[in-house]
C-alpha angles and dihedrals in degrees: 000000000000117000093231080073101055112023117064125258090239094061099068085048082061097044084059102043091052101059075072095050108107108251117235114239104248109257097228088057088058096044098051086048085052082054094053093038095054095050085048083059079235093154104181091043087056087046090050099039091035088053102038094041081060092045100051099043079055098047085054092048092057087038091059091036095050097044096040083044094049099033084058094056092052096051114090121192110170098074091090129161127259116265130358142281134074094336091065095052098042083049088051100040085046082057089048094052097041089062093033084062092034090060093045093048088044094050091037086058106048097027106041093224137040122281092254092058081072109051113127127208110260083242097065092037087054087051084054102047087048088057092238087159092068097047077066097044101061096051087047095046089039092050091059090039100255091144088170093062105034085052088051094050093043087051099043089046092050098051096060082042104040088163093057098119091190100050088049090053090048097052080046090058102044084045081076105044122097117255093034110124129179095255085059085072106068137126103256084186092050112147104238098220087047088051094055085046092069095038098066091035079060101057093030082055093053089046090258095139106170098040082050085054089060107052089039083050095055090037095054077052092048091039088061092040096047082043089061092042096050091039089054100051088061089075090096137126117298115273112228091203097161105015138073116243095230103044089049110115121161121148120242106285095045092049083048088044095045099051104044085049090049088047086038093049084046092048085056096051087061086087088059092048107050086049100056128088130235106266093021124103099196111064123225110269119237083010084158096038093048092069092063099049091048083047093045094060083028092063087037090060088052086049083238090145088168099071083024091074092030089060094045093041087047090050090050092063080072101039107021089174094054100137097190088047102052091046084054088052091048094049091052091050098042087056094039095036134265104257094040081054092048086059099057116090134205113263103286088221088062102038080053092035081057104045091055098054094049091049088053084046092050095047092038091053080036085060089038098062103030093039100027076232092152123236137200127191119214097190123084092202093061098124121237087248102062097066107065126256105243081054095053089053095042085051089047090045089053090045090050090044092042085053094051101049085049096056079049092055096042090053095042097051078043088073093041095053081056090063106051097052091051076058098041088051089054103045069045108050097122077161089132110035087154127092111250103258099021098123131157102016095141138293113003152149125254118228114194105191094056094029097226137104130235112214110241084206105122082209101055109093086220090070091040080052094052102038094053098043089052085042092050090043092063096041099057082037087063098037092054105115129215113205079212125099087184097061134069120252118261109265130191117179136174089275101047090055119069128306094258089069093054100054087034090060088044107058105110084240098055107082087053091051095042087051094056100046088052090049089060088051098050087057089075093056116076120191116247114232121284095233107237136068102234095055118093138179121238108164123021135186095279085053099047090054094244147043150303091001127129140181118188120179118210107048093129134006134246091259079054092048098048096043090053083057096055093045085058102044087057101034104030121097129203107263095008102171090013095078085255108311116147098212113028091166116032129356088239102073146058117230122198130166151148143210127244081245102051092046096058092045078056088051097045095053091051096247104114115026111275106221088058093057086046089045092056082054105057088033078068102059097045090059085048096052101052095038091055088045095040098051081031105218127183104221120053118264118240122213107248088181148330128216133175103192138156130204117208129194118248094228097220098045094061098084107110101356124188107159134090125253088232112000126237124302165144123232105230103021142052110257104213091180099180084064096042097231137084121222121216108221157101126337084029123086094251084169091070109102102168132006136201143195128197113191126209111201138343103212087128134085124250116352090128116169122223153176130227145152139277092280092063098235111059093089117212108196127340124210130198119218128247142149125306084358106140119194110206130190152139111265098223136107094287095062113059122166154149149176133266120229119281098230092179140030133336126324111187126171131156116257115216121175119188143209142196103202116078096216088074101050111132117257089207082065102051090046089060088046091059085041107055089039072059096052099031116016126224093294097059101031093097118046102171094056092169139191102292100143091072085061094042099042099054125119144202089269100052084251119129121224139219125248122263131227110279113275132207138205111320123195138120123295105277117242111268125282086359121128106237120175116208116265113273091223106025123184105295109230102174130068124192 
């Protein structure tokens, strides 16, 4: 078949013109140049490489997108011969290569060169999509005293990498220095329909509706746009992840087969990667449908209910069974009328925007089942019947295997673990601390097994002995790790080691001379600041009898304390965390809580206000901040969970009362008092390390929280609740409490557990991360900043420093003509 037949006369005219056309320098080249540049200390070549290098890599993603855009409007498909056979296929491959040559004309002209003369290596991409470019461009800006610029690229560079320390220290600094201003810090990579987003969160937040309905309105335009855009670029070349290129040989309708599913699968990650934030790597979930359920209040609030129905009808397409929204969509009928509602659609962009997606989903499962070619959906609203059924089963009959060979795997680390612990009780066995032959000393404790006494005296070396090794024993005991998230933790108490420890634990005299021995120990440990000024302490370990305890009064105010109440009061439902049941812990009382989560989906939907939502957030991180400074540990500390919860009297249960409010016990073991130990393991939280509670008022009688030992009943210290009062404290065996009965009113605190290992991070947390970066943006997410920079700029000699100049990456020259990102964590030169 000669290409004159097919292929349009125009089209070799192009072929001509473009060989004129000025080639774009290749981006990689520019940015390696910036590299060299910056080690040579060559400031304005990093500012023009660097630059160009970002301008560039953007001019070839418009190109793309504009002849790939164009070049599908002018493909027609549907004019498609009579009948079947090889006609038909000749009509529609003529089709094919008419746009195929269209797109390479089109690419040749605008960009000098074809498409594949600028692929850059996935290394290099990854560099981009970090922002590394910008990392560069502030020192250099900041080197000629352009302080604007190098603010906007250090801004830009530390929201895609909010965990950058030395970045953060940087904006800190040029937030000091004379001729900053606040515009200087803006994204200069922003997504334009996120940034509408925001924007209307913002105003609908502060109860601007119709200015709200403005910026949803262009961001819902700009969303469409920036999904085009994002669908077209997947029209690449086909990816051989998994096979070698060489080795790849599918005929011509599997290679057909493998790469639209490839560009349909990529089509469908678009979702993913318009809802998800600079810096993040979990996109927000129902980011489109979102807009519709915030206009459709919106409209409601300008009494527009018109819109009002067409945007929940429009949300509805996403979520049919949403019960709120239906009721919403009730209520405006019925107030405009019911036939002029029946006559209002859906928006026909998203009805098509839709129908599309479903078709891609049905092809792309279709691909999954019959090619075993995966699939992951990134929607929540795709309905059961799109996926076929055989797939459904074959799903259900993985989920079912992957299960079994968990609980295996589970049973089988199980054994191990108890080996390990017969072994840990032997490297353990302190049974005879006592020399053979030492006998009547003093006070002691018989032990019958081993025939030889331990002295009771706290001054003997023999007891110290004794104490810290059992000490040490559990504590290595509680700090083993299992790679496993299927099997229990490693546990060691008094009664798995030798006889000796559990008569030893169990002398009347033990618990006061442990105390006190644990009291000379605590006066080696001195509390870190508390990071804000208004915090105060008021209690420490040496005062509540113990260790590793804290109260502080003053971490929120009474305005901040009324406003969480009536946060709860609105959000919280009765057994929240307990499956429902309304009291978990004693018949006489009502419990009622929520999550930080829940409480900022509440928010979002307008059901709950928003800013005290936002407020128990940030209310959260606060405790977190000064717990982790004031018990100063090395390593962050990692929400396990967050709970705002009350508990309220039932009036006529109160006669005679006898029983606690919550029982005695310890947050990542089970206290089995009568026994004097607590074992870590399944079904407690062994992955809690330190717990916190933030009350909110103490209007109520009893409730009273408290300290005791490991018997349950010797109490340590008590503390009764107020305002702004936080309790801090490890969660381990040294710490057991409870709470007494509330006779009288509402108590309500918020609950907080940590954790300092990041496996067990909460993924409620992290949803209310992504959600709040959603809401807020970086720049709002934290509203007690603090005063950090007193902690971090102190030196050995108790003066504080001054901040350096802003650094960059640091690293050796790299070696000539080679490609060498900057370090993802350089050599921090600045401290705040």
């Amino acid at each position: 078949m000669a290409p004159s037949v097919l292929l349009p006369g125009g089209l070799l005219l192009l072929v001509g013109a473009q060989l004129l056309a000025a080639r774009l320098e290749p981006y990689d080249l520019l940015y390696d140049s910036g590299v060299q540049a910056y080690y040579r200390e060559d400031w304005p070549s990093v500012i023009l490489s660097m630059e160009k290098a970002l301008r560039n890599r953007e001019l070839l993603r418009r190109h793309r997108i504009t002849c790939r855009m164009q070049c599908a409007d002018t493909s027609d498909y549907s004019a498609q011969p009579p009948g079947r056979g090889p006609l038909q296929d000749l009509s529609l491959f003529q089709r094919v290569l008419e746009r195929a040559a269209c797109v390479r004309g089109c690419e040749r002209h605008n960009m000098g060169a074809p498409d594949t003369y600028f692929m850059a290596s996935e290394e290099l991409e990854l560099e981009f999509r970090k922002r590394s470019p910008y990392n560069y461009l502030q020192v250099a800006y900041f080197k000629i005293h352009k302080l604007d610029k190098a603010v906007a690229a250090a801004h830009t560079f530390f929201i895609g990498n909010p965990d950058h320390m030395e970045m953060r220290q940087n904006l800190e600094y040029y937030k000091m220095m004379a001729g900053v201003s606040d515009s200087d810090f803006r994204d200069l990579e922003a997504k334009p329909h996120m940034h509408q987003f925001r924007l209307g969160v913002r105003y609908y937040t502060d109860e601007e509706s119709a200015t709200a309905i403005t910026y949803f309105e262009k961001a819902l335009e700009e969303y469409l746009v920036a999904d085009v855009e994002c669908r077209s670029l997947c029209d690449g070349p086909y990816d051989y992840d998994g096979y070698n290129f060489l080795d790849y040989s599918a005929d011509l309708f599997q290679s057909i087969t493998d790469h639209y599913v490839q560009v349909m699968s990529c089509r469908q990650g678009c979702v993913s990667e318009l809802a998800t934030q600079p810096g993040k790597d979990k996109p927000t979930d129902d980011f489109l449908a979102s807009h519709f359920n915030y206009l459709q209040f919106a409209y409601y609030n300008t009494e527009n209910y018109t819109q009002a129905i067409q945007c929940a009808k429009t949300y509805l397409l996403f979520h049919p069974n949403d019960e709120v929204m239906t009721q919403n969509l009730a209520y405006y009928s019925a107030v405009l009328g019911e036939d002029a509602a029946a006559l209002i659609q859906p928006r026909e962009d998203i009805q098509a925007y839709i129908t599309r997606s479903l078709l891609e989903k049905e092809l792309l499962y279709f691909a999954y089942d019959v090619f075993g070619i995966p699939f992951v959906d990134p929607d929540t609203w795709t309905p059961e019947s799109v996926i076929p059924k055989r797939l459904k089963e074959k799903q259900k009959v993985e989920r079912e295997t992957a299960a079994r060979i968990s609980e295996e795997i589970g049973n089988l680390m199980k054994e191990i673990e108890n080996l390990v612990e017969e072994k840990t009780k032997e490297t353990f066995d302190l049974s005879n601390p006592v020399r053979e032959g030492q006998r009547d000393t003093g006070p002691g404790v018989h032990d019958s097994e081993h025939e030889s006494e331990v002295s009771l005296d706290p001054e003997a070396p023999e007891f110290r002995a004794t104490v810290d090794s059992l000490i040490v024993a559990v504590n290595h005991a509680l700090k083993v790790d299992d790679d496993s998230n299927s099997a229990p933790e490693h546990a060691v108490s008094f009664t798995r080691t030798k006889r000796s420890h559990k008569t030893f634990a169990s002398h009347p005299d033990f618990l006061d001379i442990v105390r006190r021995h644990r009291e000379r120990s605590d006066k080696c440990f001195t509390g870190g600041p508390v990071l804000f000024d208004e915090v105060s302490v008021v209690m420490t370990s040496k005062t509540l009898n113990g260790s590793q305890r804290v109260v502080t009064d003053g971490v929120i105010s009474e305005d901040e304390c009324r406003e969480l109440l009536r946060l709860t009061n609105a959000a919280a439902s009765a057994g929240d965390g307990y499956r429902g049941t309304t009291s978990p812990h004693t018949p006489n009382e009502k419990f009622h809580g929520v999550t930080v989560y829940k409480a900022l989906k509440l928010g979002q939907e307008g059901k709950v206000p928003l800013r005290s939502a936002h407020l128990y957030y940030n209310v959260t991180e606060k405790v977190r901040r000064v717990v982790e400074s004031y018990f100063r540990l090395d390593s962050p500390l990692y929400f396990s969970y967050s709970h705002l919860v009350c508990r309220t009297a039932i009036e006529e249960k109160q006669d005679d009362r006898q029983d606690l409010s919550h029982p005695v016990h310890v947050d990542n073991c089970i206290l089995k008092a009568e026994a004097m130990m607590c074992v870590k393991e399944h079904p407690a939280y062994t992955f809690r390390d330190y717990s916190a509670i933030l009350y909110l008022n103490g209007d109520f009688e009893g409730g009273h929280f408290y300290f005791t030992e490991l018997d349950a009943k010797t109490i340590t210290a008590e503390i009764k609740p107020q305002c702004g009062r936080m309790v801090g404290f490890s969660s381990g065996s040294e710490n057991p409490h409870g709470v007494k009965a509330v006779t009288k009113g509402q108590r309500c605190a918020v609950a907080l557990w940590f954790t300092l290992d990041p496996r067990h991070n909460e993924r409620e947390r992290i949803q209310a991360d992504d959600l709040i970066k959603m809401l807020f943006g970086p720049e709002e997410t934290n509203v007690f900043p603090g005063n950090e920079s007193a902690r971090k700029s102190e030196t050995r000699d108790g003066v504080v420093t001054p901040p350096e100049p802003p650094t960059g990456p640091d690293s050796d020259p790299p070696k000539k003509g080679v490609l060498q990102p900057p370090l993802d964590s350089p050599k921090t030169k600045t401290e705040l």
